Amino acid sequence: METVITTTIIASAILLAVAALGTALGFAILGGKFLESSARQPELAGSLQIKMFIVAGLLDAISMIAVGIALLFIFANPFIELLK
């Protein structure tokens, strides 16, 4: 039983790390592309900024889903029920 709990916690940590890394890379690419496109066409900066914030919200939602799944595995581990 301790092996299942330990493995679940390690898997949750890996899930959180990958989600954080993916979100950080996504924000970096998003910000870089926004600055590049605003420099090319400054008159579209307002429109591009609105679209950038919408995509940033969707990008952040992905990591929040990963946090929710990791917390589910940590505090309400469904795999322990399979051992009984």
CSV table of C-alpha atoms in Angstrom, one decimal:
chain,number,residue,atom,x,y,z
A,1,MET,CA,0.0,0.0,0.0
A,2,GLU,CA,2.9,2.4,0.7
A,3,THR,CA,4.2,1.7,-2.8
A,4,VAL,CA,0.9,2.8,-4.3
A,5,ILE,CA,0.9,6.0,-2.3
A,6,THR,CA,4.5,6.8,-3.0
A,7,THR,CA,4.1,6.2,-6.7
A,8,THR,CA,1.0,8.3,-6.8
A,9,ILE,CA,2.7,11.2,-5.1
A,10,ILE,CA,5.7,11.0,-7.5
A,11,ALA,CA,3.4,10.9,-10.5
A,12,SER,CA,1.5,13.9,-9.1
A,13,ALA,CA,4.8,15.8,-8.7
A,14,ILE,CA,5.8,14.9,-12.3
A,15,LEU,CA,2.3,16.0,-13.5
A,16,LEU,CA,2.7,19.4,-11.7
A,17,ALA,CA,6.2,19.9,-13.0
A,18,VAL,CA,5.3,19.2,-16.6
A,19,ALA,CA,2.2,21.4,-16.4
A,20,ALA,CA,4.3,24.3,-14.9
A,21,LEU,CA,7.0,23.9,-17.6
A,22,GLY,CA,4.5,23.7,-20.4
A,23,THR,CA,2.7,26.8,-19.1
A,24,ALA,CA,6.0,28.7,-18.8
A,25,LEU,CA,7.0,27.8,-22.3
A,26,GLY,CA,3.6,28.7,-23.6
A,27,PHE,CA,3.6,32.1,-22.0
A,28,ALA,CA,7.2,32.8,-23.2
A,29,ILE,CA,6.3,31.9,-26.8
A,30,LEU,CA,3.0,33.8,-26.6
A,31,GLY,CA,4.6,36.9,-25.2
A,32,GLY,CA,7.4,36.8,-27.8
A,33,LYS,CA,5.0,36.4,-30.7
A,34,PHE,CA,2.9,39.2,-29.4
A,35,LEU,CA,5.8,41.6,-29.1
A,36,GLU,CA,7.0,40.6,-32.6
A,37,SER,CA,3.6,41.1,-34.2
A,38,SER,CA,3.1,44.4,-32.3
A,39,ALA,CA,6.5,45.7,-33.6
A,40,ARG,CA,5.6,44.7,-37.1
A,41,GLN,CA,2.1,46.3,-37.1
A,42,PRO,CA,1.7,48.8,-34.2
A,43,GLU,CA,-1.8,49.8,-35.3
A,44,LEU,CA,-3.1,46.3,-34.5
A,45,ALA,CA,-1.5,46.2,-30.9
A,46,GLY,CA,-4.9,46.7,-29.2
A,47,SER,CA,-6.6,43.9,-31.1
A,48,LEU,CA,-3.7,41.6,-30.6
A,49,GLN,CA,-3.5,42.3,-26.9
A,50,ILE,CA,-7.1,41.3,-26.4
A,51,LYS,CA,-6.5,38.0,-28.3
A,52,MET,CA,-3.3,37.4,-26.4
A,53,PHE,CA,-5.1,37.7,-23.0
A,54,ILE,CA,-7.8,35.3,-24.2
A,55,VAL,CA,-5.2,32.7,-25.2
A,56,ALA,CA,-3.3,33.4,-21.9
A,57,GLY,CA,-6.4,32.6,-20.0
A,58,LEU,CA,-6.9,29.3,-21.9
A,59,LEU,CA,-3.2,28.5,-21.4
A,60,ASP,CA,-3.5,29.0,-17.7
A,61,ALA,CA,-6.6,26.9,-17.5
A,62,ILE,CA,-4.7,23.9,-18.7
A,63,SER,CA,-2.3,24.1,-15.8
A,64,MET,CA,-5.1,24.6,-13.3
A,65,ILE,CA,-6.7,21.4,-14.6
A,66,ALA,CA,-3.4,19.6,-14.0
A,67,VAL,CA,-3.3,21.0,-10.5
A,68,GLY,CA,-6.8,19.7,-9.9
A,69,ILE,CA,-6.0,16.2,-11.1
A,70,ALA,CA,-2.8,16.1,-9.0
A,71,LEU,CA,-4.7,17.2,-5.9
A,72,LEU,CA,-7.3,14.5,-6.6
A,73,PHE,CA,-4.6,11.9,-6.8
A,74,ILE,CA,-2.9,13.1,-3.6
A,75,PHE,CA,-5.9,13.6,-1.3
A,76,ALA,CA,-8.5,11.2,-2.7
A,77,ASN,CA,-6.4,8.5,-4.2
A,78,PRO,CA,-8.6,6.2,-6.3
A,79,PHE,CA,-5.9,3.6,-6.6
A,80,ILE,CA,-6.0,2.6,-2.9
A,81,GLU,CA,-9.6,1.3,-3.4
A,82,LEU,CA,-8.3,-1.2,-6.0
A,83,LEU,CA,-6.0,-2.8,-3.4
A,84,LYS,CA,-8.9,-3.7,-1.0
